[in-house]
Amino acid sequence: MSSVGLSAYGMTGTDLVELAECADKLGFDALWLGEHVLRPLTQNSSHPSNGTTQHHAGPLVDEDTELTDPWVVHAMIAAVTTRIKLGTAVYVLPLRHPLQTARTTITVQEVSGGRVLFGVGAGWLEEEFDALGIPFRTRVSRTEECIEILRKAWSGKPFSHEGKHFRFESVQLHLRSVDVPVILGGNGPQAVARAARLGDGWFTSGTPSFDESLRLVREIGRLRDDAGKAGPFKCYVRVATTAPDELERYRDHGMSDLVIWADAFWEGRTLDERRDRLAALAERMGVTPVPAQ
């Protein structure tokens, strides 16, 4: 079965909640929220797009970019929707202590009825790391160690940890185990290998072409086969097209979890106009409302 999700970044929290309410009723599968904690006024970093088309022109964090906390927004969305999944694409995991991240993800997963898709990345904006006092050079190893700690925390069992970046005596985060799928983002060779090795799924960075998306999906499949990985693993692929025949081409090649940038369609002077445009998109893409879970 195929699905169509929406990706959003640089929108106000209020707008995101209204978008989610409408998308939930129309039958879109998920709303994926991008994030940054802050805007460094001096930026020399560039996004590691690897030639991938970027949806947003210019700096990804500039003076007009609306920044929100995705967990606050998703908690609000959970309260006013019934079925749409709550994705992050991506959450910059190494910027936070994993025990705090565990506390937040457990809470949102439970209040939402299990709808969280935890998309994470290692980050790229060095000045953001500098502002928060996190060594940029350690971001990859921190990301991997955070994932290890999070899975222990989500188990509901007491645990301790002695690692390269984090050390603590026995703690317990929750009374029950909580399942939180980890979806790793990134298109580079190391990011793809990390997703195949550690993830429950993968999310494209930027908006790759059809050929590039197919290459990446096949590479992840090969890496998982080589590592003897089995079980469910979803590849969420951002697409630039909404043409039915082009979408069918993706699906014919096994790419069934597609994601569209929402801001291209969530436009209009009034909320009704924005809802109408999103409804027209849903109809064009074959998205139909589904019964509440």
CSV table of C-alpha atoms in Angstrom, one decimal:
chain,number,residue,atom,x,y,z
A,1,MET,CA,0.0,0.0,0.0
A,2,SER,CA,1.4,3.4,-0.9
A,3,SER,CA,1.2,6.6,1.1
A,4,VAL,CA,1.7,10.3,0.6
A,5,GLY,CA,3.0,12.5,3.4
A,6,LEU,CA,3.7,16.2,3.8
A,7,SER,CA,7.0,17.9,4.7
A,8,ALA,CA,7.1,21.3,6.3
A,9,TYR,CA,9.7,23.8,7.5
A,10,GLY,CA,9.8,27.5,8.1
A,11,MET,CA,6.1,27.8,9.0
A,12,THR,CA,4.6,29.1,12.2
A,13,GLY,CA,3.4,26.7,14.8
A,14,THR,CA,-0.2,27.9,14.3
A,15,ASP,CA,0.0,27.3,10.6
A,16,LEU,CA,1.5,23.8,11.1
A,17,VAL,CA,-1.4,22.8,13.4
A,18,GLU,CA,-4.0,24.1,10.9
A,19,LEU,CA,-2.2,22.2,8.1
A,20,ALA,CA,-2.1,19.0,10.1
A,21,GLU,CA,-5.8,19.2,11.0
A,22,CYS,CA,-6.7,19.6,7.3
A,23,ALA,CA,-4.2,16.9,6.2
A,24,ASP,CA,-5.5,14.5,8.8
A,25,LYS,CA,-9.0,14.8,7.4
A,26,LEU,CA,-7.9,14.5,3.8
A,27,GLY,CA,-6.0,11.3,4.4
A,28,PHE,CA,-2.3,12.3,4.1
A,29,ASP,CA,-0.1,9.8,5.9
A,30,ALA,CA,2.2,12.0,7.9
A,31,LEU,CA,3.4,15.5,8.5
A,32,TRP,CA,7.2,15.7,8.8
A,33,LEU,CA,8.6,18.8,10.5
A,34,GLY,CA,12.1,20.1,9.9
A,35,GLU,CA,13.9,22.0,12.6
A,36,HIS,CA,16.7,24.1,13.8
A,37,VAL,CA,17.1,25.5,17.3
A,38,LEU,CA,18.4,28.9,16.3
A,39,ARG,CA,19.7,31.2,13.6
A,40,PRO,CA,23.4,32.0,13.8
A,41,LEU,CA,23.8,35.5,12.5
A,42,THR,CA,27.1,34.5,11.0
A,43,GLN,CA,27.0,31.4,8.8
A,44,ASN,CA,29.8,29.8,6.8
A,45,SER,CA,28.3,26.3,6.8
A,46,SER,CA,26.6,24.9,3.7
A,47,HIS,CA,24.0,22.1,3.5
A,48,PRO,CA,25.5,18.8,2.4
A,49,SER,CA,23.1,18.4,-0.4
A,50,ASN,CA,25.5,16.3,-2.6
A,51,GLY,CA,24.0,17.9,-5.7
A,52,THR,CA,20.4,17.1,-4.6
A,53,THR,CA,17.8,19.8,-5.5
A,54,GLN,CA,16.9,21.9,-2.4
A,55,HIS,CA,13.3,23.1,-2.1
A,56,HIS,CA,14.2,26.2,-0.2
A,57,ALA,CA,16.2,28.9,-2.0
A,58,GLY,CA,19.1,30.6,-0.2
A,59,PRO,CA,20.2,29.9,3.4
A,60,LEU,CA,18.0,27.3,5.2
A,61,VAL,CA,18.0,29.5,8.3
A,62,ASP,CA,17.8,33.2,7.5
A,63,GLU,CA,16.2,36.3,9.0
A,64,ASP,CA,12.7,35.4,7.7
A,65,THR,CA,12.8,31.7,8.7
A,66,GLU,CA,10.1,30.7,11.3
A,67,LEU,CA,11.7,28.3,13.8
A,68,THR,CA,9.6,26.1,16.0
A,69,ASP,CA,10.0,23.2,18.5
A,70,PRO,CA,8.7,20.2,16.6
A,71,TRP,CA,7.7,18.4,19.8
A,72,VAL,CA,5.6,21.3,21.1
A,73,VAL,CA,3.9,21.5,17.7
A,74,HIS,CA,3.4,17.8,17.4
A,75,ALA,CA,1.9,17.6,20.9
A,76,MET,CA,-0.6,20.2,19.8
A,77,ILE,CA,-1.3,18.3,16.6
A,78,ALA,CA,-1.8,15.1,18.5
A,79,ALA,CA,-4.6,16.8,20.5
A,80,VAL,CA,-6.5,17.9,17.4
A,81,THR,CA,-6.0,15.0,15.0
A,82,THR,CA,-6.8,11.3,15.1
A,83,ARG,CA,-4.6,9.4,12.6
A,84,ILE,CA,-1.9,11.5,10.8
A,85,LYS,CA,1.6,10.4,11.8
A,86,LEU,CA,3.9,12.8,13.5
A,87,GLY,CA,7.3,12.9,11.8
A,88,THR,CA,10.5,14.9,12.3
A,89,ALA,CA,12.6,15.3,9.2
A,90,VAL,CA,15.0,15.8,10.6
A,91,TYR,CA,15.6,16.3,14.3
A,92,VAL,CA,19.2,17.3,15.0
A,93,LEU,CA,19.8,14.6,17.5
A,94,PRO,CA,23.4,15.4,18.8
A,95,LEU,CA,22.3,18.9,19.9
A,96,ARG,CA,20.5,17.5,23.0
A,97,HIS,CA,21.2,15.1,25.8
A,98,PRO,CA,19.6,11.7,24.9
A,99,LEU,CA,17.9,11.3,28.2
A,100,GLN,CA,16.0,14.6,27.7
A,101,THR,CA,15.2,13.5,24.1
A,102,ALA,CA,14.0,10.1,25.5
A,103,ARG,CA,11.7,11.9,28.0
A,104,THR,CA,10.1,14.0,25.2
A,105,THR,CA,9.7,11.3,22.6
A,106,ILE,CA,8.2,8.9,25.1
A,107,THR,CA,5.6,11.5,26.2
A,108,VAL,CA,4.6,12.5,22.7
A,109,GLN,CA,4.5,8.9,21.5
A,110,GLU,CA,2.1,8.0,24.3
A,111,VAL,CA,-0.2,11.0,24.1
A,112,SER,CA,-0.4,10.6,20.3
A,113,GLY,CA,-1.4,6.9,20.5
A,114,GLY,CA,1.9,5.7,18.9
A,115,ARG,CA,2.0,8.1,15.9
A,116,VAL,CA,5.6,9.4,16.2
A,117,LEU,CA,8.1,8.7,13.4
A,118,PHE,CA,11.4,9.9,14.8
A,119,GLY,CA,13.4,11.2,11.9
A,120,VAL,CA,16.9,12.2,13.0
A,121,GLY,CA,20.1,13.5,11.5
A,122,ALA,CA,23.6,14.4,12.6
A,123,GLY,CA,23.4,18.0,11.7
A,124,TRP,CA,25.4,20.3,9.3
A,125,LEU,CA,25.1,23.9,10.7
A,126,GLU,CA,28.4,24.2,12.6
A,127,GLU,CA,27.6,27.6,14.0
A,128,GLU,CA,24.4,26.1,15.6
A,129,PHE,CA,26.6,23.5,17.4
A,130,ASP,CA,29.0,26.3,18.5
A,131,ALA,CA,26.2,28.4,20.0
A,132,LEU,CA,25.0,25.4,22.1
A,133,GLY,CA,28.5,24.3,23.2
A,134,ILE,CA,28.5,21.0,21.3
A,135,PRO,CA,31.7,20.0,19.5
A,136,PHE,CA,30.7,19.9,15.8
A,137,ARG,CA,33.4,17.3,15.0
A,138,THR,CA,31.7,14.8,17.4
A,139,ARG,CA,28.2,15.0,15.8
A,140,VAL,CA,28.3,11.6,14.1
A,141,SER,CA,29.6,9.6,17.0
A,142,ARG,CA,27.2,11.5,19.3
A,143,THR,CA,24.3,10.6,17.0
A,144,GLU,CA,25.1,6.9,17.1
A,145,GLU,CA,25.5,7.0,20.9
A,146,CYS,CA,22.3,8.9,21.3
A,147,ILE,CA,20.4,6.2,19.4
A,148,GLU,CA,21.9,3.5,21.6
A,149,ILE,CA,20.8,5.3,24.7
A,150,LEU,CA,17.4,6.1,23.4
A,151,ARG,CA,16.6,2.5,22.6
A,152,LYS,CA,17.6,1.5,26.1
A,153,ALA,CA,15.4,4.3,27.6
A,154,TRP,CA,12.4,3.3,25.4
A,155,SER,CA,12.6,-0.3,26.7
A,156,GLY,CA,11.1,0.8,30.1
A,157,LYS,CA,13.9,-1.0,32.0
A,158,PRO,CA,16.6,0.5,34.3
A,159,PHE,CA,19.9,0.9,32.6
A,160,SER,CA,23.2,2.7,32.9
A,161,HIS,CA,25.6,3.9,30.3
A,162,GLU,CA,29.4,4.4,29.9
A,163,GLY,CA,30.2,5.8,26.5
A,164,LYS,CA,32.4,8.2,24.7
A,165,HIS,CA,30.1,11.2,25.2
A,166,PHE,CA,27.7,10.2,27.9
A,167,ARG,CA,28.1,8.5,31.3
A,168,PHE,CA,25.5,8.0,34.0
A,169,GLU,CA,24.6,5.5,36.7
A,170,SER,CA,21.4,3.4,36.5
A,171,VAL,CA,18.3,5.3,35.6
A,172,GLN,CA,14.8,4.4,34.4
A,173,LEU,CA,12.8,6.7,32.0
A,174,HIS,CA,9.4,5.0,31.9
A,175,LEU,CA,7.3,2.2,33.5
A,176,ARG,CA,6.5,0.6,30.1
A,177,SER,CA,8.3,0.0,26.9
A,178,VAL,CA,7.5,2.4,24.1
A,179,ASP,CA,8.1,1.7,20.4
A,180,VAL,CA,9.6,4.7,18.6
A,181,PRO,CA,10.7,4.1,15.0
A,182,VAL,CA,14.1,5.8,14.3
A,183,ILE,CA,14.2,7.1,10.7
A,184,LEU,CA,17.7,8.3,9.7
A,185,GLY,CA,18.1,11.0,7.1
A,186,GLY,CA,20.9,11.8,4.7
A,187,ASN,CA,22.0,10.9,1.1
A,188,GLY,CA,25.8,10.7,1.5
A,189,PRO,CA,27.5,7.3,1.6
A,190,GLN,CA,28.1,7.4,5.3
A,191,ALA,CA,24.6,8.6,6.1
A,192,VAL,CA,23.0,5.9,3.9
A,193,ALA,CA,25.2,3.2,5.5
A,194,ARG,CA,24.3,4.5,9.0
A,195,ALA,CA,20.6,4.3,8.1
A,196,ALA,CA,20.9,0.7,6.9
A,197,ARG,CA,22.9,-0.3,10.0
A,198,LEU,CA,21.0,1.5,12.8
A,199,GLY,CA,17.6,2.7,11.4
A,200,ASP,CA,14.1,1.5,11.2
A,201,GLY,CA,13.8,3.5,8.1
A,202,TRP,CA,15.4,6.2,6.0
A,203,PHE,CA,14.3,9.7,4.8
A,204,THR,CA,15.8,11.5,1.8
A,205,SER,CA,17.7,14.8,2.3
A,206,GLY,CA,16.5,17.5,-0.1
A,207,THR,CA,14.4,16.4,-3.1
A,208,PRO,CA,16.4,13.9,-5.1
A,209,SER,CA,15.6,13.1,-8.7
A,210,PHE,CA,13.8,9.8,-9.5
A,211,ASP,CA,17.1,8.2,-10.6
A,212,GLU,CA,19.0,9.3,-7.6
A,213,SER,CA,16.1,8.2,-5.2
A,214,LEU,CA,16.1,4.8,-6.9
A,215,ARG,CA,19.8,4.5,-6.6
A,216,LEU,CA,19.8,5.4,-2.9
A,217,VAL,CA,16.9,3.0,-2.1
A,218,ARG,CA,18.6,0.2,-3.8
A,219,GLU,CA,21.9,0.9,-2.1
A,220,ILE,CA,20.2,0.8,1.3
A,221,GLY,CA,18.5,-2.5,0.4
A,222,ARG,CA,21.9,-3.9,-0.6
A,223,LEU,CA,23.6,-2.8,2.5
A,224,ARG,CA,20.8,-4.2,4.7
A,225,ASP,CA,21.1,-7.5,2.8
A,226,ASP,CA,24.8,-7.6,3.2
A,227,ALA,CA,24.5,-7.0,7.0
A,228,GLY,CA,21.8,-9.7,7.4
A,229,LYS,CA,19.2,-7.1,8.4
A,230,ALA,CA,15.6,-8.3,8.3
A,231,GLY,CA,12.2,-6.9,9.3
A,232,PRO,CA,10.2,-3.8,8.3
A,233,PHE,CA,12.2,-0.9,6.9
A,234,LYS,CA,10.6,2.0,5.1
A,235,CYS,CA,12.2,4.5,2.7
A,236,TYR,CA,10.5,7.9,2.8
A,237,VAL,CA,11.2,9.7,-0.5
A,238,ARG,CA,10.6,13.4,-1.1
A,239,VAL,CA,9.3,14.0,-4.6
A,240,ALA,CA,9.0,17.2,-6.6
A,241,THR,CA,6.2,16.0,-8.9
A,242,THR,CA,2.5,15.6,-8.2
A,243,ALA,CA,1.7,14.1,-11.7
A,244,PRO,CA,-0.2,10.8,-11.2
A,245,ASP,CA,1.9,9.0,-13.9
A,246,GLU,CA,5.2,10.1,-12.4
A,247,LEU,CA,4.0,9.1,-9.0
A,248,GLU,CA,3.1,5.7,-10.3
A,249,ARG,CA,6.6,5.4,-11.7
A,250,TYR,CA,8.0,5.7,-8.2
A,251,ARG,CA,5.5,3.2,-6.9
A,252,ASP,CA,6.3,0.7,-9.7
A,253,HIS,CA,9.9,0.8,-8.6
A,254,GLY,CA,9.1,0.0,-5.0
A,255,MET,CA,9.1,3.6,-3.6
A,256,SER,CA,5.7,3.6,-2.0
A,257,ASP,CA,6.2,6.1,0.9
A,258,LEU,CA,6.3,9.5,-0.9
A,259,VAL,CA,6.5,12.9,0.6
A,260,ILE,CA,5.6,16.3,-0.9
A,261,TRP,CA,6.6,19.8,0.4
A,262,ALA,CA,3.5,21.3,1.9
A,263,ASP,CA,4.3,25.0,1.5
A,264,ALA,CA,3.9,24.8,-2.3
A,265,PHE,CA,0.2,24.0,-1.8
A,266,TRP,CA,-0.7,25.4,1.7
A,267,GLU,CA,-1.1,28.9,0.3
A,268,GLY,CA,-3.9,31.4,0.2
A,269,ARG,CA,-5.1,34.6,1.9
A,270,THR,CA,-7.6,32.7,4.0
A,271,LEU,CA,-7.6,29.3,5.8
A,272,ASP,CA,-10.4,28.2,3.5
A,273,GLU,CA,-8.3,28.9,0.4
A,274,ARG,CA,-5.4,27.0,1.9
A,275,ARG,CA,-7.7,24.0,2.7
A,276,ASP,CA,-9.1,24.1,-0.8
A,277,ARG,CA,-5.6,24.0,-2.4
A,278,LEU,CA,-4.6,21.1,-0.2
A,279,ALA,CA,-7.8,19.2,-1.0
A,280,ALA,CA,-7.1,19.7,-4.7
A,281,LEU,CA,-3.6,18.3,-4.2
A,282,ALA,CA,-5.0,15.2,-2.3
A,283,GLU,CA,-7.4,14.5,-5.2
A,284,ARG,CA,-4.7,14.9,-7.8
A,285,MET,CA,-2.4,12.5,-5.9
A,286,GLY,CA,-5.1,9.9,-5.2
A,287,VAL,CA,-5.1,10.6,-1.4
A,288,THR,CA,-8.4,9.7,0.1
A,289,PRO,CA,-9.7,10.0,3.7
A,290,VAL,CA,-9.4,6.9,5.8
A,291,PRO,CA,-11.4,5.9,8.9
A,292,ALA,CA,-10.0,7.2,12.2
A,293,GLN,CA,-7.8,4.6,14.0
